[in-house]
CSV table of C-alpha atoms in Angstrom, one decimal:
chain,number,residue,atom,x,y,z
A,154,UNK,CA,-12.0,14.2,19.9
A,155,UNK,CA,-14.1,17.4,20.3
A,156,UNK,CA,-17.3,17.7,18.1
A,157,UNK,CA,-16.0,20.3,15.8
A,158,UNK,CA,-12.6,18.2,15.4
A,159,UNK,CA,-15.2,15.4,14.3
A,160,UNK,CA,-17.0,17.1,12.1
A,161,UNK,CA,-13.8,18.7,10.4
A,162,UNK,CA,-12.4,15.3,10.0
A,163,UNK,CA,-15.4,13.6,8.5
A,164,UNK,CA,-15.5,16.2,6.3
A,165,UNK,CA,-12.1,15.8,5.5
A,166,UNK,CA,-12.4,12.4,5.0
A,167,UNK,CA,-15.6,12.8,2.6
A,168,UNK,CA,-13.3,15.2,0.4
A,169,UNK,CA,-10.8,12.6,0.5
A,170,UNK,CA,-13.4,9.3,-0.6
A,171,UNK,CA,-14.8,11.1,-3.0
A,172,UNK,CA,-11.4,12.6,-4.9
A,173,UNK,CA,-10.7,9.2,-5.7
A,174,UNK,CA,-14.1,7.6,-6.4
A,175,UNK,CA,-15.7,10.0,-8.9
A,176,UNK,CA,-13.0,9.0,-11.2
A,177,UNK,CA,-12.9,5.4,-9.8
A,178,UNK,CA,-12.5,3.7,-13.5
A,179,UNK,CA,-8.5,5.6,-13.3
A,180,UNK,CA,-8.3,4.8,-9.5
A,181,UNK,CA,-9.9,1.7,-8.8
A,182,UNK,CA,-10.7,-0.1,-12.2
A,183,UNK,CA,-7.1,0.8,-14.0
A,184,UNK,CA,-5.3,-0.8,-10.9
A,185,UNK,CA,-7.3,-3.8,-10.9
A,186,UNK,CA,-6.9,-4.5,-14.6
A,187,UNK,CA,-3.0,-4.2,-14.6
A,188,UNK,CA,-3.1,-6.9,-12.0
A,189,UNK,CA,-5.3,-9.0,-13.8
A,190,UNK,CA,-3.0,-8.8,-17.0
A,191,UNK,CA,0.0,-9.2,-14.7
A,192,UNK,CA,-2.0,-13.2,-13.6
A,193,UNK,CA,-2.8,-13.6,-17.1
A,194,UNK,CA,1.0,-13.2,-18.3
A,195,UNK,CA,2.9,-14.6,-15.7
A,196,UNK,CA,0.3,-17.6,-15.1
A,197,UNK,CA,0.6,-18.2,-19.1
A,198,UNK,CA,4.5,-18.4,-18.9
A,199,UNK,CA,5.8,-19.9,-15.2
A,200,UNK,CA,2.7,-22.1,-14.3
A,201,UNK,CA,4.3,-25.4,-15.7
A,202,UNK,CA,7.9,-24.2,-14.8
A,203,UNK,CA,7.4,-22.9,-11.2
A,204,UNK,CA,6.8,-25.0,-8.1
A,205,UNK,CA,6.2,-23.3,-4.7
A,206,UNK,CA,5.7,-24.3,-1.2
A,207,UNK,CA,5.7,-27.9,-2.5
A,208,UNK,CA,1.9,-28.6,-3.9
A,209,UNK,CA,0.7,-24.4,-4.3
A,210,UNK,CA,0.5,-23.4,-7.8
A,211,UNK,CA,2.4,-20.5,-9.0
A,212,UNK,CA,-0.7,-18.8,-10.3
A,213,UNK,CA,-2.3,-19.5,-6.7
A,214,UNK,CA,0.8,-18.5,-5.5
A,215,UNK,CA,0.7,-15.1,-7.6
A,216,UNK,CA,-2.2,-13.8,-6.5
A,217,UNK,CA,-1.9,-12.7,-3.0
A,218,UNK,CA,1.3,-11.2,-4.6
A,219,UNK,CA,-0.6,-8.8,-6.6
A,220,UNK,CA,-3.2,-8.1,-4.5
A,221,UNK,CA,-0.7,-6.8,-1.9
A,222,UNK,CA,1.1,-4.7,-4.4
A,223,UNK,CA,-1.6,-3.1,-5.8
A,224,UNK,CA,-3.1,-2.6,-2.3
A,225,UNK,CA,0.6,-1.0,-1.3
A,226,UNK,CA,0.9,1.2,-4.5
A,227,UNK,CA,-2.6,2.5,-4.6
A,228,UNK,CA,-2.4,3.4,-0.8
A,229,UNK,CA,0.7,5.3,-1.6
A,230,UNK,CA,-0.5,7.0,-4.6
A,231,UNK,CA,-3.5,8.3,-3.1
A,232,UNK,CA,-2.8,10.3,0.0
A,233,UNK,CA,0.7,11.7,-2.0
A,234,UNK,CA,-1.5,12.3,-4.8
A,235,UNK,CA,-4.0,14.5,-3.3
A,236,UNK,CA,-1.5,16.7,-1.2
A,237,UNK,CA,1.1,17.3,-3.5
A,238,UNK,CA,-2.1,18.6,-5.9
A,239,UNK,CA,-3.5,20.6,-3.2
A,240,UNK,CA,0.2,22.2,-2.6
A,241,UNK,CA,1.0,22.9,-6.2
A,242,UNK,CA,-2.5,24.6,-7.1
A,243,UNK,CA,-3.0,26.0,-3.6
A,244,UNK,CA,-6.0,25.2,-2.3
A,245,UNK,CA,-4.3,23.4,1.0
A,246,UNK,CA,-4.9,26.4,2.3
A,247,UNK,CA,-8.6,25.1,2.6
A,248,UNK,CA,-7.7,22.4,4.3
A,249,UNK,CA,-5.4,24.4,6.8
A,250,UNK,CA,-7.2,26.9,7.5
A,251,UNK,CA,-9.9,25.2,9.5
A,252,UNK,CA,-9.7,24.5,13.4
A,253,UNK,CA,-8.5,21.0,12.4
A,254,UNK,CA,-5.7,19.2,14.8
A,255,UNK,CA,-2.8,17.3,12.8
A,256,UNK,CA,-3.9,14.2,14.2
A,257,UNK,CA,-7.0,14.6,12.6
A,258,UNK,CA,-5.6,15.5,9.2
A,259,UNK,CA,-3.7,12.5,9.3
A,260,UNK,CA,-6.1,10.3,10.2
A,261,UNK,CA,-8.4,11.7,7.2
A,262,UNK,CA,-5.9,11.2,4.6
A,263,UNK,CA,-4.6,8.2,5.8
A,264,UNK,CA,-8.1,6.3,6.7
A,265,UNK,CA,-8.9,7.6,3.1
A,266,UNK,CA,-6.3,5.7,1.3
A,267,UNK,CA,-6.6,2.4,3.1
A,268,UNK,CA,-10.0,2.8,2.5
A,269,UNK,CA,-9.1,3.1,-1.8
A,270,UNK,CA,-6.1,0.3,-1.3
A,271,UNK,CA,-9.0,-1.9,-0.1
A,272,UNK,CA,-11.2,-1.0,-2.7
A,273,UNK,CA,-8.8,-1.9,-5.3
A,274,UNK,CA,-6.8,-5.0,-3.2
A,275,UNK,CA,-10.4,-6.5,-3.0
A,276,UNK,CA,-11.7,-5.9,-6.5
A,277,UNK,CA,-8.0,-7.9,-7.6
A,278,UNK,CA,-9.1,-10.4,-5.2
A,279,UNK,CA,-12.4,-10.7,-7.1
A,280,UNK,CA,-11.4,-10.9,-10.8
A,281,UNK,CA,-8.6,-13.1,-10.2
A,282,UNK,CA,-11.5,-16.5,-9.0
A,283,UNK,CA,-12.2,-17.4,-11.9
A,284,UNK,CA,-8.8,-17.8,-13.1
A,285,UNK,CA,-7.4,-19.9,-9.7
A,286,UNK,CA,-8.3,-22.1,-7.0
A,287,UNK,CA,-7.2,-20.2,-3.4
A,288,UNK,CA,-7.5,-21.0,-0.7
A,289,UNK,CA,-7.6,-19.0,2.7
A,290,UNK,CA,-6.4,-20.3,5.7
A,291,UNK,CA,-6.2,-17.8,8.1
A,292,UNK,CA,-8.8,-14.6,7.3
A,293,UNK,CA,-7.7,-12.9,10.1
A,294,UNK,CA,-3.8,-12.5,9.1
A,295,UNK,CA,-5.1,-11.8,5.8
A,296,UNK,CA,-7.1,-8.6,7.1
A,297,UNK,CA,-4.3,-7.9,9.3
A,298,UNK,CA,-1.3,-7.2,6.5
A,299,UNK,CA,-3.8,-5.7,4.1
A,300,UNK,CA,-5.3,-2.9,7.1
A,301,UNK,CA,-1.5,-2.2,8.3
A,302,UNK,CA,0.2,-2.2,5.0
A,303,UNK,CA,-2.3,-0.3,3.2
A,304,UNK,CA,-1.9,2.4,6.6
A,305,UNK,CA,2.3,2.3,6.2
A,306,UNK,CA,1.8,3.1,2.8
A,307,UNK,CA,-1.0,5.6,3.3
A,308,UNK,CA,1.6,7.2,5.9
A,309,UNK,CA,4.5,7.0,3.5
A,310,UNK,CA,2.9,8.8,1.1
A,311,UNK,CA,1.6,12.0,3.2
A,312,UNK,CA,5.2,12.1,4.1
A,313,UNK,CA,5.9,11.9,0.2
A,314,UNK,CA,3.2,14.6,-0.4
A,315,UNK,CA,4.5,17.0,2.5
A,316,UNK,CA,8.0,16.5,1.3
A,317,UNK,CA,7.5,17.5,-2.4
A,318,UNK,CA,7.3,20.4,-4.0
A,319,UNK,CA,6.7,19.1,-7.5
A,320,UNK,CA,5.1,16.2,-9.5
A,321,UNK,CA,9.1,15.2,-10.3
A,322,UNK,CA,10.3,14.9,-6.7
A,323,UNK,CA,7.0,12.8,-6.1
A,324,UNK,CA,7.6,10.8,-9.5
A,325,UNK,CA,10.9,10.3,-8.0
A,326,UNK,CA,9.9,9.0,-4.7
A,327,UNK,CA,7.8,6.6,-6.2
A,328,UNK,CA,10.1,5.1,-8.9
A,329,UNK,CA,13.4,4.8,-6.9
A,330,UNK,CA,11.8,3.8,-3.1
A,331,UNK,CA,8.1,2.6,-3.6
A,332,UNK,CA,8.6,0.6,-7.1
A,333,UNK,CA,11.7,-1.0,-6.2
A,334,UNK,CA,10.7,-1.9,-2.8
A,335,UNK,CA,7.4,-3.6,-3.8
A,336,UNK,CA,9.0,-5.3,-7.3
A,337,UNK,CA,11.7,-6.9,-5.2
A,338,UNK,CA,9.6,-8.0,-2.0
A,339,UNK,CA,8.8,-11.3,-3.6
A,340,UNK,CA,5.3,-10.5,-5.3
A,341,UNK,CA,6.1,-12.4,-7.9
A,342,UNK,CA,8.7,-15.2,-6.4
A,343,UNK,CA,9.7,-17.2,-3.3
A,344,UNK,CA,13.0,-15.6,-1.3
A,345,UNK,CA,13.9,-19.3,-1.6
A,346,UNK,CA,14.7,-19.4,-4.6
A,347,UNK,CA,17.3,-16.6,-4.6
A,348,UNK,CA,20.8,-17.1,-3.4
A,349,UNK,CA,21.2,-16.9,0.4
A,350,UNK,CA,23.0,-13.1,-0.3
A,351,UNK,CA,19.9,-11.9,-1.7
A,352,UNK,CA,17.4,-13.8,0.7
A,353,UNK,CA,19.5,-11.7,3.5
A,354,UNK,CA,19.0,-8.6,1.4
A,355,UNK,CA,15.2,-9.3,1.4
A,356,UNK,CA,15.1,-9.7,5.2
A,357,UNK,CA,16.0,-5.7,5.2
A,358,UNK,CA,12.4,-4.9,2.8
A,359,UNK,CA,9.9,-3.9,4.9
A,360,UNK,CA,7.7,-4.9,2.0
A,361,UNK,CA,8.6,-8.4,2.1
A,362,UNK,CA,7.2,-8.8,5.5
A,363,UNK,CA,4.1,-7.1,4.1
A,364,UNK,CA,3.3,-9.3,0.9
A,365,UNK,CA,4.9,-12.5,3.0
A,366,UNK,CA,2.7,-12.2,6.0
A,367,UNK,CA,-0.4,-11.5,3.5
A,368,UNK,CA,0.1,-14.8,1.8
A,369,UNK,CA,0.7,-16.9,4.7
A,370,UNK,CA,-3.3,-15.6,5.5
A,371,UNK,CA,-4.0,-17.9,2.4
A,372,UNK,CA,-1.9,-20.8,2.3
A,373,UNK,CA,-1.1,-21.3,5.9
A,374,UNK,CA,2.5,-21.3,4.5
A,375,UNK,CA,5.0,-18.2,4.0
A,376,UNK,CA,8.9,-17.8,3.6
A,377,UNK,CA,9.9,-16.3,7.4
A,378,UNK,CA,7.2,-16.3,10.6
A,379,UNK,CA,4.3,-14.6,10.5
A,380,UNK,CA,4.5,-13.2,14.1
A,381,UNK,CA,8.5,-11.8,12.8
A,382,UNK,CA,6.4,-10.3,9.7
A,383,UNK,CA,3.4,-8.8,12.3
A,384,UNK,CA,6.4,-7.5,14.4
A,385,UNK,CA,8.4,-6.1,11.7
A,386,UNK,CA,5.2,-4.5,9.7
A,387,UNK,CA,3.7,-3.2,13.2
A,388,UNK,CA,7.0,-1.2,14.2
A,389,UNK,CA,7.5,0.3,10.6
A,390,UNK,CA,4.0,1.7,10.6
A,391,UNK,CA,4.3,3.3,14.6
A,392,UNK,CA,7.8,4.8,13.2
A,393,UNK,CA,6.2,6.4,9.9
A,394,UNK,CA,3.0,7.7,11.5
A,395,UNK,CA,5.4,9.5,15.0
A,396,UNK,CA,7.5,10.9,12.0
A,397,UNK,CA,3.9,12.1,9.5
A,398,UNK,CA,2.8,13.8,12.9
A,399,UNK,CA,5.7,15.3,14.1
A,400,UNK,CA,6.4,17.0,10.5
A,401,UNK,CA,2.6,17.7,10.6
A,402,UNK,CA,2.7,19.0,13.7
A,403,UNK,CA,5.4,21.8,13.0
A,404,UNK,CA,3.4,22.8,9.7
A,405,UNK,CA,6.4,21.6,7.5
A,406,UNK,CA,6.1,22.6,4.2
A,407,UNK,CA,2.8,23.1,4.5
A,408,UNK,CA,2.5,26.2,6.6
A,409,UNK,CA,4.7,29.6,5.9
């Protein structure tokens, strides 16, 4: 990367980081506290009734659930965010208008909201101690999911951000793909305990292999292989980011 490129994308980045932290109580501290009432509520009503992988508690078992989708959702919202603000008041032409490659403006945006899903994945992680005994098995697999499926949905959303030329198309990519897909990737349940048809239907959620993998990193345990969920997670995210650089590439929607 030449030196201009790197400064350029540092700068980038730095715009980026700090968009989302000086208002960190709506970005970071909002997220975190939905998940927190999310344990509090569904710990309160299922712990008693819900049994999974034999001896883990349901509110153990809930955890790693949430951190994932909150990791996944603010990842999303971030990068789409930002561009779809930056199209509708116009000052992308800022961004554009410097001698900045597309990989580099990918890799700013992107890098930017891993680096918030992280943030706001860990500070889940935090709160939710004092409320359940969890273990971690494997760190590594844990790190693993949460990098690569904070970078798919930091991808999906510059695609979401490029594609939309209002705040309703955006609202509408996040409410019929992104909320569905996370809600019915088994946050908040087991795949076993769904009929086979629907366990079959799962297998097709990229998600699933996202929050599935995740948890495995804690408990050792998870509902399909974690190398099949690795595999599955690693070839969605090379798919999205050839497709966010190709449409990057030919300026779409972005240049005239």
């Amino acid at each position: 990367m030449r030196e201009g490129g790197l400064t350029g994308f540092r700068t980038l980045f730095y715009k980026e980081v700090l968009r989302f932290w000086k208002v960190g109580f709506q970005t970071v501290a909002a997220p975190v506290l939905t998940s927190v009432l999310f344990l509090l509520i569904f710990s309160h009503v299922l712990d008693r009734h819900v049994t999974v992988y034999g001896d883990v508690a349901y509110t153990a078992f809930l955890v790693p659930g949430l951190v994932m989708m909150s990791l996944l959702q603010n990842a999303f919202a971030n990068s789409s965010s930002s561009l779809i603000q930056s199209k509708i008041t116009g000052n992308i032409i800022f961004v554009l208008l410097p001698p900045l490659s597309y990989r580099e403006f990918y890799a700013a945006y992107v890098l930017a909201s891993m680096l918030r899903a992280l943030f706001v994945g860990t500070g889940v992680l935090l709160v939710s101690v004092p409320f359940v005994d969890l273990p971690v098995a494997s760190p590594g697999w844990v790190i693993a999911f949460a990098v690569m499926g904070s970078a798919i949905l930091g991808s999906l959303g510059v695609i979401a951000g490029i594609w939309a030329d209002k705040f309703d198309q955006l609202a509408a990519f996040q409410n019929f793909l992104i909320m569905p897909l996370t809600m019915l990737s088994g946050v908040f349940y087991s795949i076993h305990s769904l009929p086979q048809v629907w366990q079959d239907v799962s297998h097709v959620n990229p998600f699933f292999f996202m929050i599935d993998g995740f948890r495995y990193g804690f408990f050792g345990q998870s509902d399909v292989s974690p190398w099949l969920s690795l595999m599955v997670v690693g070839i969605c995210f090379v798919l999205l980011a050839v497709l966010t650089l190709a449409m990057l590439a030919r300026g779409y929607k972005l240049r005239a």
